[in-house]
Structures are given as structure tokens and as C-alpha cells.
Amino acid sequence: MLPAGVFTPLPECLLQVEVNMVEEKVYWMGWQYLLPGSASRIWNLVERFGSPRAAWMASEQALSSRGGFEPRAAANLVRRRAGLDLAGEMARLAEWQISYITFEEEDYPRALRTIFDPPPGLFVRGHLRPGDDHAVALVGSRRPTPYGLAVAEKMARGLAKAGVTVVSGMARGIDSAAHRGALEAGGRTLAVLGCGVDVVYPRENARLMEDISMTGAVISEFPPGSFPEPWHFPVRNRIISGLCRATIVVEAAERSGALITADLALEQGREVMAVPGPVTNPLSCGPNRLIKQGARLVEDVSDILEELGITCLFPEQSFAAPVTPRLTGGEEAVYRELSLEPKGVDVIIEGTGLCAQEVLAALMFLEVKGLVRQFPGRLYARRH
């Protein structure tokens, strides 16, 4: 053991390796600024030139003849490259508390390394953890039914309580419900964006995005400041599926981004599962088709855990059972009549045999107690 206060410098060869890694990291980042969402192109460039630095230093002629760019594209690339201050961008990331993790670093998600075209690096708000290797994606429609929202939240809560990280895309609808469910259970959730991690999209998810970054992570391969564009989202979806052991689809039209994510998961050798829905609902077309094609039918969180061979990742971690508020006789009767499928007030009155005033009062207090949610059209459903 060395005496206190004695400093032994690292061997020069190790110092050089560390310096090279830091330097290469800057150039990896630079290429993602120049070619956002073009992982395959960046990997191809690095392979042709030997390193991200060598590719960055290449002349316009070399980028055209060796790099595979058309002359006009090479000239445009060199012009944009000259205007990019890499050291300044790195400093801004630190100021904005955004991490940049390259494929070569230990913190880069292991599951994502194995896909065909992994991002060279990830921009991250929050923190990635080794336990995120046990992740499941929950995706679906941006315009779900109340039933779809309730199911997504319920699945996410159950997964989070089992120690599974819930991954989604923070879009409206099913994605947002999945993130909220995981957060409500005190679990981890990762949001993969089709824009920069400093851009809130959709705008109403500003608070949700902040909550995710505080306890989980907001992730993107697009540089900060990148605004959402339609082509970004199919590119983003491969990261959602690539981070996860399985992708579960909850309500999706016949042609939707959720089904693109499911197809990508299959290409990546990951499990695909689906929550079935009524044949009269157009949003059931996607999940029901997946089930017909062999996807695991999911009715409960236990179906997901069983398929993945998980009972509970952290059995020593105790989750307190939710405390059910005390209910009056009228509230209990109304609550028993409700399910995850929304019902109108008239149906509830008929089912309980109570008068309209009693039912409306019970619904109001059940909503205050967090047991019931109201939907447009005076429809009510259980929250859990």
C-alpha cells in the first residue's frame, strides 16, 4: 500500500490510450452532428478511414473518392464541418447536463450493441444503469381508447414493480401512459426521442420528460436542438426495440409506428407480444394481427414475465401494497360496477340501482381518492 499523499502517475502508454479515447469521442459526436440519424453512414465512414478522427480530417476530395459522397455533398459536408466547434459543443453538453456516451464506453447499453446499426453514441439526460439490460418496451397508438390507456399504465406498473425497466417513445397516448405507469410504481423508465433530448415533444409532456430524466433517462441519437421530423421516428424506433428484451404492442392501427417497432424487434431477434382487443375497434387490427402471426398474447403482466423467464428481478426489494381508501356503501357499489372499460353514468346507475345523485357523488369522491378516472362524454373507468 502506498503512503498517504504519494501519487503514482499512470504509465505513458495508458495515458495515451485515455487521451485517444477522449479525442475519438469528440469526433464521434461531431459526425452525429453532421449526419444525424445516419448511423450506418457513420459506421461506413469510420470503417473506410480507420477512425472517426481520420474521417473528420479527410479532405473534400477524399470524402468524395474514398468516403462515398457525391462531390456536391462532400463540399457541403466540409463547409458545415468547418463551422462546427466541437470543444464548444462538448462544453455546452456539460452545461446543459447532457451526457454523450459512445459505443466504445462501458455505460453504453449492452443490448443496443448487438443490433445491426447501433447509434455510434447516445445523448442522455439522466442516467443509464446496468439493470436497464432487463427492459421491456410498451408501444402503441397516439390516439388510444380509454381502455388502451388503462392497460398500458397497468402493464407498466406491474413491470416496474418486478424491477423491469419500461421503455417507450414519450409520444402522446400509449407511450406517455407507459412512462406514467412506471413512474407511479416508483420504477425506472427510459424515453427514446425522435428529436434532441433538450426538445420537449409533444409540448404537454414537459413535466413527464423532467420526471423521467430525474429517475431514469431521456435518450436520443439526434444532437441537442434537433426538432422532430417525420423520418426521425422510424429511425428512433429501432433504438426502442434494441434496448429491450421484448416489445409489447397495446392498441395500434393496421399501419402504425408501433408495428414498425414490432417488426424491428423481430429483425433484432427480440420477443414481440401484443394485448388483444375487440374486433370492432380499428386499433385492435395491429395487435390482433401480430397474435395471428405468432406473437405472445398478453392479458396480464405475469404473461410478459413468464415469457421472459422472470419472476422478480429484485426479490429483496419490497413494494408496499397500495393502501385502498375507505369507501362508503355507495362508493363501494359504484366501484364494483366499474372496470377498465369506461362506462356511462346511465349504465352505472342501472347496474348499481342507486339514484343519479348518489352515483354522481360517489364518482366524484372516487375520482378524488384516485380510484376512478373520467373521460370525455361523462364516461368513467377504474384507474387500476
Short mmCIF file of C-alpha atoms in Angstrom, two decimals:
data_model
loop_
_atom_site.label_atom_id
_atom_site.label_comp_id
_atom_site.label_asym_id
_atom_site.label_seq_id
_atom_site.Cartn_x
_atom_site.Cartn_y
_atom_site.Cartn_z
CA MET A 1 0.00 0.00 0.00
CA LEU A 2 1.35 3.47 -0.87
CA PRO A 3 1.86 6.02 1.90
CA ALA A 4 -0.81 8.73 2.10
CA GLY A 5 -0.15 11.63 -0.22
CA VAL A 6 2.05 9.68 -2.65
CA PHE A 7 0.84 9.92 -6.25
CA THR A 8 1.94 7.36 -8.80
CA PRO A 9 1.33 8.53 -12.38
CA LEU A 10 -0.18 6.15 -14.90
CA PRO A 11 2.23 4.60 -17.40
CA GLU A 12 2.59 6.79 -20.51
CA CYS A 13 1.02 4.14 -22.75
CA LEU A 14 -2.16 4.08 -20.61
CA LEU A 15 -2.33 7.87 -20.54
CA GLN A 16 -2.12 7.90 -24.34
CA VAL A 17 -4.98 5.39 -24.60
CA GLU A 18 -7.11 7.59 -22.33
CA VAL A 19 -6.29 10.72 -24.35
CA ASN A 20 -7.09 8.91 -27.60
CA MET A 21 -10.47 7.74 -26.27
CA VAL A 22 -11.45 11.27 -25.23
CA GLU A 23 -10.32 12.65 -28.58
CA GLU A 24 -12.15 9.96 -30.56
CA LYS A 25 -15.29 10.64 -28.50
CA VAL A 26 -15.33 14.24 -29.70
CA TYR A 27 -15.16 13.15 -33.33
CA TRP A 28 -17.86 10.50 -32.90
CA MET A 29 -20.06 13.27 -31.57
CA GLY A 30 -19.08 15.56 -34.43
CA TRP A 31 -20.22 13.05 -37.03
CA GLN A 32 -23.58 12.71 -35.31
CA TYR A 33 -23.98 16.48 -35.57
CA LEU A 34 -23.11 16.38 -39.27
CA LEU A 35 -25.04 13.22 -40.15
CA PRO A 36 -27.87 12.99 -37.59
CA GLY A 37 -29.81 9.74 -37.61
CA SER A 38 -27.39 8.18 -40.13
CA ALA A 39 -25.66 5.54 -38.02
CA SER A 40 -24.93 3.19 -40.93
CA ARG A 41 -23.31 6.00 -42.90
CA ILE A 42 -21.13 7.00 -39.96
CA TRP A 43 -20.02 3.41 -39.31
CA ASN A 44 -19.20 3.06 -43.00
CA LEU A 45 -17.10 6.24 -42.95
CA VAL A 46 -15.15 5.15 -39.89
CA GLU A 47 -14.51 1.74 -41.46
CA ARG A 48 -13.21 3.34 -44.67
CA PHE A 49 -10.92 5.84 -42.94
CA GLY A 50 -9.95 3.80 -39.88
CA SER A 51 -11.22 6.11 -37.13
CA PRO A 52 -13.72 8.93 -36.60
CA ARG A 53 -10.82 11.38 -36.31
CA ALA A 54 -9.26 10.30 -39.61
CA ALA A 55 -12.65 10.61 -41.32
CA TRP A 56 -13.11 14.06 -39.77
CA MET A 57 -9.74 15.24 -41.04
CA ALA A 58 -10.33 13.91 -44.56
CA SER A 59 -10.27 16.37 -47.42
CA GLU A 60 -13.21 17.13 -49.66
CA GLN A 61 -11.62 15.03 -52.40
CA ALA A 62 -11.04 12.09 -50.01
CA LEU A 63 -14.62 12.24 -48.76
CA SER A 64 -15.77 12.03 -52.35
CA SER A 65 -13.37 9.40 -53.70
CA ARG A 66 -12.95 7.26 -50.60
CA GLY A 67 -15.88 8.22 -48.38
CA GLY A 68 -18.55 7.58 -50.98
CA PHE A 69 -20.08 11.08 -51.06
CA GLU A 70 -21.13 12.82 -54.24
CA PRO A 71 -18.83 15.83 -54.93
CA ARG A 72 -21.52 18.37 -54.07
CA ALA A 73 -22.42 16.52 -50.85
CA ALA A 74 -18.73 16.29 -49.88
CA ALA A 75 -18.30 20.04 -50.41
CA ASN A 76 -21.37 20.77 -48.28
CA LEU A 77 -20.10 18.42 -45.56
CA VAL A 78 -16.70 20.15 -45.43
CA ARG A 79 -18.35 23.59 -45.26
CA ARG A 80 -20.61 22.53 -42.36
CA ARG A 81 -17.71 20.78 -40.63
CA ALA A 82 -15.66 23.99 -40.67
CA GLY A 83 -18.43 25.83 -38.83
CA LEU A 84 -18.76 23.26 -36.04
CA ASP A 85 -16.89 23.96 -32.79
CA LEU A 86 -16.56 20.50 -31.24
CA ALA A 87 -14.96 21.70 -28.00
CA GLY A 88 -17.69 24.30 -27.64
CA GLU A 89 -20.41 21.71 -28.22
CA MET A 90 -18.90 19.42 -25.58
CA ALA A 91 -18.84 22.33 -23.12
CA ARG A 92 -22.48 23.11 -23.87
CA LEU A 93 -23.47 19.49 -23.24
CA ALA A 94 -21.82 19.67 -19.82
CA GLU A 95 -23.54 22.99 -19.09
CA TRP A 96 -26.94 21.53 -20.06
CA GLN A 97 -26.24 18.34 -18.02
CA ILE A 98 -26.44 16.16 -21.11
CA SER A 99 -24.13 13.14 -21.29
CA TYR A 100 -22.71 11.78 -24.52
CA ILE A 101 -21.91 8.06 -24.36
CA THR A 102 -20.14 6.37 -27.27
CA PHE A 103 -20.46 2.78 -28.40
CA GLU A 104 -16.94 2.16 -27.06
CA GLU A 105 -17.76 3.18 -23.49
CA GLU A 106 -18.82 0.84 -20.69
CA ASP A 107 -22.04 2.76 -19.96
CA TYR A 108 -23.39 2.18 -23.48
CA PRO A 109 -26.38 -0.23 -23.22
CA ARG A 110 -25.25 -3.80 -23.85
CA ALA A 111 -28.47 -4.86 -25.58
CA LEU A 112 -28.15 -1.99 -28.07
CA ARG A 113 -24.63 -3.03 -29.05
CA THR A 114 -25.93 -6.17 -30.73
CA ILE A 115 -28.34 -4.62 -33.26
CA PHE A 116 -27.42 -4.22 -36.92
CA ASP A 117 -26.88 -0.44 -36.91
CA PRO A 118 -26.45 0.80 -33.33
CA PRO A 119 -26.04 4.56 -32.80
CA PRO A 120 -22.33 5.47 -32.56
CA GLY A 121 -23.26 7.43 -29.46
CA LEU A 122 -26.23 8.43 -27.33
CA PHE A 123 -27.16 11.83 -25.92
CA VAL A 124 -28.61 11.24 -22.45
CA ARG A 125 -30.41 13.32 -19.85
CA GLY A 126 -30.47 11.31 -16.66
CA HIS A 127 -28.54 8.11 -16.05
CA LEU A 128 -28.33 4.67 -17.63
CA ARG A 129 -27.78 1.72 -15.28
CA PRO A 130 -26.68 -1.91 -15.71
CA GLY A 131 -30.15 -3.01 -14.58
CA ASP A 132 -31.59 -1.40 -17.71
CA ASP A 133 -30.43 -4.51 -19.58
CA HIS A 134 -33.68 -6.01 -18.27
CA ALA A 135 -36.02 -3.74 -20.21
CA VAL A 136 -39.35 -4.12 -21.96
CA ALA A 137 -40.86 -1.72 -24.50
CA LEU A 138 -44.52 -0.71 -24.33
CA VAL A 139 -45.73 1.00 -27.50
CA GLY A 140 -49.00 1.75 -29.22
CA SER A 141 -51.37 4.30 -30.67
CA ARG A 142 -51.07 8.05 -30.20
CA ARG A 143 -54.88 8.15 -30.07
CA PRO A 144 -55.80 5.18 -27.89
CA THR A 145 -59.10 4.33 -26.28
CA PRO A 146 -59.53 4.82 -22.51
CA TYR A 147 -59.18 1.03 -22.22
CA GLY A 148 -55.81 1.13 -24.02
CA LEU A 149 -54.52 3.86 -21.72
CA ALA A 150 -55.60 1.95 -18.62
CA VAL A 151 -54.00 -1.29 -19.85
CA ALA A 152 -50.70 0.44 -20.73
CA GLU A 153 -50.46 2.05 -17.30
CA LYS A 154 -51.34 -1.21 -15.58
CA MET A 155 -48.73 -3.20 -17.54
CA ALA A 156 -46.06 -0.57 -16.88
CA ARG A 157 -46.78 -0.51 -13.15
CA GLY A 158 -46.54 -4.28 -12.93
CA LEU A 159 -43.28 -4.41 -14.89
CA ALA A 160 -41.75 -1.63 -12.81
CA LYS A 161 -42.71 -3.39 -9.58
CA ALA A 162 -40.94 -6.53 -10.84
CA GLY A 163 -37.76 -4.48 -11.36
CA VAL A 164 -38.08 -4.29 -15.15
CA THR A 165 -37.19 -1.01 -16.88
CA VAL A 166 -40.03 0.27 -19.06
CA VAL A 167 -39.01 1.81 -22.40
CA SER A 168 -41.15 3.87 -24.75
CA GLY A 169 -41.04 6.90 -27.03
CA MET A 170 -42.80 9.60 -24.95
CA ALA A 171 -45.36 10.18 -27.70
CA ARG A 172 -48.95 11.01 -26.89
CA GLY A 173 -51.20 8.12 -25.93
CA ILE A 174 -49.85 4.68 -25.07
CA ASP A 175 -46.21 5.81 -24.80
CA SER A 176 -46.99 8.51 -22.23
CA ALA A 177 -49.27 6.13 -20.30
CA ALA A 178 -46.43 3.57 -20.11
CA HIS A 179 -43.99 6.11 -18.72
CA ARG A 180 -46.54 7.38 -16.19
CA GLY A 181 -47.36 3.87 -15.01
CA ALA A 182 -43.70 3.07 -14.36
CA LEU A 183 -43.15 6.35 -12.52
CA GLU A 184 -46.26 5.83 -10.37
CA ALA A 185 -44.84 2.47 -9.27
CA GLY A 186 -41.52 4.07 -8.33
CA GLY A 187 -39.71 2.16 -11.10
CA ARG A 188 -37.36 3.11 -13.90
CA THR A 189 -38.39 4.21 -17.36
CA LEU A 190 -36.41 5.31 -20.43
CA ALA A 191 -37.80 7.65 -23.09
CA VAL A 192 -36.26 7.41 -26.56
CA LEU A 193 -36.88 10.57 -28.57
CA GLY A 194 -37.06 11.39 -32.27
CA CYS A 195 -35.59 14.83 -31.50
CA GLY A 196 -32.91 16.29 -29.27
CA VAL A 197 -33.05 15.49 -25.55
CA ASP A 198 -33.46 19.22 -24.90
CA VAL A 199 -36.57 19.47 -27.11
CA VAL A 200 -39.93 18.73 -25.47
CA TYR A 201 -42.23 16.90 -27.86
CA PRO A 202 -45.15 16.87 -27.50
CA ARG A 203 -45.22 20.12 -25.55
CA GLU A 204 -47.69 18.87 -22.94
CA ASN A 205 -45.13 16.26 -21.84
CA ALA A 206 -42.70 18.81 -20.36
CA ARG A 207 -43.35 17.69 -16.78
CA LEU A 208 -43.30 14.00 -17.75
CA MET A 209 -39.96 14.44 -19.52
CA GLU A 210 -38.50 16.12 -16.44
CA ASP A 211 -39.74 13.34 -14.16
CA ILE A 212 -38.25 10.67 -16.44
CA SER A 213 -34.85 12.39 -16.55
CA MET A 214 -34.79 12.66 -12.74
CA THR A 215 -35.30 8.94 -12.06
CA GLY A 216 -34.47 7.25 -15.39
CA ALA A 217 -33.18 8.64 -18.65
CA VAL A 218 -34.22 10.54 -21.76
CA ILE A 219 -32.22 9.27 -24.75
CA SER A 220 -31.64 10.25 -28.38
CA GLU A 221 -29.11 9.73 -31.12
CA PHE A 222 -30.12 13.12 -32.55
CA PRO A 223 -28.00 16.06 -31.33
CA PRO A 224 -29.46 18.64 -28.95
CA GLY A 225 -31.54 21.21 -30.77
CA SER A 226 -32.82 18.68 -33.33
CA PHE A 227 -36.53 19.19 -33.92
CA PRO A 228 -38.86 16.24 -34.56
CA GLU A 229 -39.30 15.36 -38.21
CA PRO A 230 -41.42 12.51 -39.63
CA TRP A 231 -38.39 10.48 -40.79
CA HIS A 232 -36.82 10.64 -37.31
CA PHE A 233 -39.39 8.34 -35.72
CA PRO A 234 -38.83 5.11 -37.70
CA VAL A 235 -35.10 5.67 -37.06
CA ARG A 236 -35.83 6.19 -33.37
CA ASN A 237 -37.95 3.02 -33.15
CA ARG A 238 -35.01 0.67 -33.73
CA ILE A 239 -33.45 2.05 -30.53
CA ILE A 240 -36.64 1.45 -28.54
CA SER A 241 -36.73 -2.21 -29.59
CA GLY A 242 -32.94 -2.55 -29.48
CA LEU A 243 -32.77 -1.57 -25.81
CA CYS A 244 -35.31 -4.22 -24.82
CA ARG A 245 -35.72 -7.94 -24.42
CA ALA A 246 -39.30 -7.68 -25.62
CA THR A 247 -41.71 -5.24 -27.26
CA ILE A 248 -45.39 -5.23 -26.27
CA VAL A 249 -47.94 -3.56 -28.54
CA VAL A 250 -51.05 -2.07 -26.90
CA GLU A 251 -53.56 -0.80 -29.48
CA ALA A 252 -52.22 0.04 -32.93
CA ALA A 253 -53.83 0.67 -36.29
CA GLU A 254 -53.01 -1.59 -39.22
CA ARG A 255 -50.26 0.79 -40.32
CA SER A 256 -48.56 2.46 -37.40
CA GLY A 257 -45.22 3.27 -35.85
CA ALA A 258 -45.86 0.69 -33.14
CA LEU A 259 -45.94 -2.08 -35.74
CA ILE A 260 -42.71 -0.74 -37.24
CA THR A 261 -41.15 -1.10 -33.79
CA ALA A 262 -42.50 -4.67 -33.54
CA ASP A 263 -41.05 -5.55 -36.96
CA LEU A 264 -37.68 -4.11 -35.94
CA ALA A 265 -37.76 -6.14 -32.72
CA LEU A 266 -38.28 -9.32 -34.73
CA GLU A 267 -35.36 -8.41 -37.02
CA GLN A 268 -33.22 -7.88 -33.93
CA GLY A 269 -34.15 -11.29 -32.54
CA ARG A 270 -36.23 -9.89 -29.68
CA GLU A 271 -39.59 -11.08 -28.37
CA VAL A 272 -42.82 -9.48 -29.61
CA MET A 273 -46.05 -9.63 -27.62
CA ALA A 274 -49.45 -7.99 -28.01
CA VAL A 275 -52.53 -7.12 -26.00
CA PRO A 276 -55.63 -8.31 -27.88
CA GLY A 277 -58.61 -6.05 -28.47
CA PRO A 278 -62.21 -6.21 -29.74
CA VAL A 279 -62.53 -6.82 -33.46
CA THR A 280 -64.85 -3.81 -33.75
CA ASN A 281 -62.03 -1.45 -32.73
CA PRO A 282 -59.71 -0.37 -35.61
CA LEU A 283 -56.89 -0.06 -33.06
CA SER A 284 -57.13 -3.82 -32.45
CA CYS A 285 -56.01 -4.59 -36.01
CA GLY A 286 -52.31 -4.27 -35.21
CA PRO A 287 -52.12 -6.34 -32.01
CA ASN A 288 -54.56 -8.97 -33.27
CA ARG A 289 -52.58 -9.40 -36.48
CA LEU A 290 -49.36 -9.83 -34.51
CA ILE A 291 -51.01 -12.51 -32.38
CA LYS A 292 -52.17 -14.37 -35.51
CA GLN A 293 -48.57 -14.22 -36.75
CA GLY A 294 -47.27 -15.84 -33.56
CA ALA A 295 -46.78 -13.03 -31.05
CA ARG A 296 -47.46 -13.96 -27.42
CA LEU A 297 -50.95 -12.92 -26.33
CA VAL A 298 -50.70 -10.74 -23.21
CA GLU A 299 -53.57 -10.42 -20.76
CA ASP A 300 -51.56 -9.60 -17.67
CA VAL A 301 -48.04 -8.63 -16.59
CA SER A 302 -47.47 -12.23 -15.49
CA ASP A 303 -47.69 -13.28 -19.16
CA ILE A 304 -44.76 -10.98 -20.00
CA LEU A 305 -42.65 -12.08 -17.05
CA GLU A 306 -43.33 -15.75 -17.77
CA GLU A 307 -42.30 -15.38 -21.42
CA LEU A 308 -39.04 -13.73 -20.37
CA GLY A 309 -38.40 -16.20 -17.55
CA ILE A 310 -38.68 -13.52 -14.88
CA THR A 311 -40.46 -13.81 -11.56
CA CYS A 312 -38.97 -10.76 -9.90
CA LEU A 313 -35.55 -9.34 -10.73
CA PHE A 314 -35.08 -7.92 -7.26
CA PRO A 315 -36.98 -10.15 -4.81
CA GLU A 316 -35.35 -8.44 -1.85
CA GLN A 317 -36.87 -5.16 -2.92
CA SER A 318 -40.24 -4.74 -1.25
CA PHE A 319 -43.01 -2.73 -2.78
CA ALA A 320 -45.65 -1.55 -0.37
CA ALA A 321 -49.11 -2.70 -1.30
CA PRO A 322 -51.27 0.23 -2.32
CA VAL A 323 -53.49 1.44 0.50
CA THR A 324 -57.11 1.33 -0.58
CA PRO A 325 -59.01 4.34 0.76
CA ARG A 326 -62.03 3.63 2.94
CA LEU A 327 -65.20 3.62 0.86
CA THR A 328 -68.79 4.37 1.77
CA GLY A 329 -71.50 1.89 0.81
CA GLY A 330 -72.44 3.93 -2.26
CA GLU A 331 -68.82 4.36 -3.34
CA GLU A 332 -68.16 0.64 -2.97
CA ALA A 333 -71.23 -0.24 -5.05
CA VAL A 334 -70.19 2.15 -7.82
CA TYR A 335 -66.57 0.96 -7.74
CA ARG A 336 -67.65 -2.69 -8.07
CA GLU A 337 -69.71 -1.74 -11.12
CA LEU A 338 -66.70 -0.14 -12.86
CA SER A 339 -63.89 -1.81 -14.82
CA LEU A 340 -61.03 -0.68 -17.06
CA GLU A 341 -63.57 -0.29 -19.85
CA PRO A 342 -65.28 3.12 -19.50
CA LYS A 343 -68.98 3.20 -18.73
CA GLY A 344 -71.54 5.97 -18.96
CA VAL A 345 -73.37 7.34 -15.94
CA ASP A 346 -76.69 5.85 -17.06
CA VAL A 347 -75.16 2.38 -17.26
CA ILE A 348 -73.65 2.76 -13.78
CA ILE A 349 -76.99 3.93 -12.35
CA GLU A 350 -78.74 0.92 -13.86
CA GLY A 351 -76.07 -1.51 -12.66
CA THR A 352 -75.99 -0.25 -9.06
CA GLY A 353 -79.67 0.53 -8.58
CA LEU A 354 -78.68 3.82 -6.92
CA CYS A 355 -80.24 7.15 -7.78
CA ALA A 356 -78.43 9.56 -10.09
CA GLN A 357 -77.42 11.93 -7.29
CA GLU A 358 -75.83 9.14 -5.24
CA VAL A 359 -73.91 7.79 -8.26
CA LEU A 360 -72.58 11.22 -9.27
CA ALA A 361 -71.48 11.95 -5.68
CA ALA A 362 -69.78 8.55 -5.40
CA LEU A 363 -67.98 9.05 -8.72
CA MET A 364 -66.71 12.45 -7.63
CA PHE A 365 -65.28 11.09 -4.37
CA LEU A 366 -63.81 8.00 -6.07
CA GLU A 367 -62.04 10.32 -8.51
CA VAL A 368 -60.68 12.43 -5.63
CA LYS A 369 -59.41 9.23 -3.96
CA GLY A 370 -57.52 8.28 -7.11
CA LEU A 371 -59.53 5.15 -7.83
CA VAL A 372 -61.51 6.34 -10.84
CA ARG A 373 -60.80 8.50 -13.87
CA GLN A 374 -63.23 10.44 -16.00
CA PHE A 375 -63.13 10.55 -19.79
CA PRO A 376 -64.89 12.86 -22.26
CA GLY A 377 -68.60 12.15 -22.68
CA ARG A 378 -69.11 11.55 -18.93
CA LEU A 379 -67.51 8.11 -19.11
CA TYR A 380 -65.83 6.58 -16.05
CA ALA A 381 -63.39 3.71 -15.54
CA ARG A 382 -61.18 2.29 -12.81
CA ARG A 383 -57.63 3.57 -12.68
CA HIS A 384 -56.19 0.16 -11.76
#
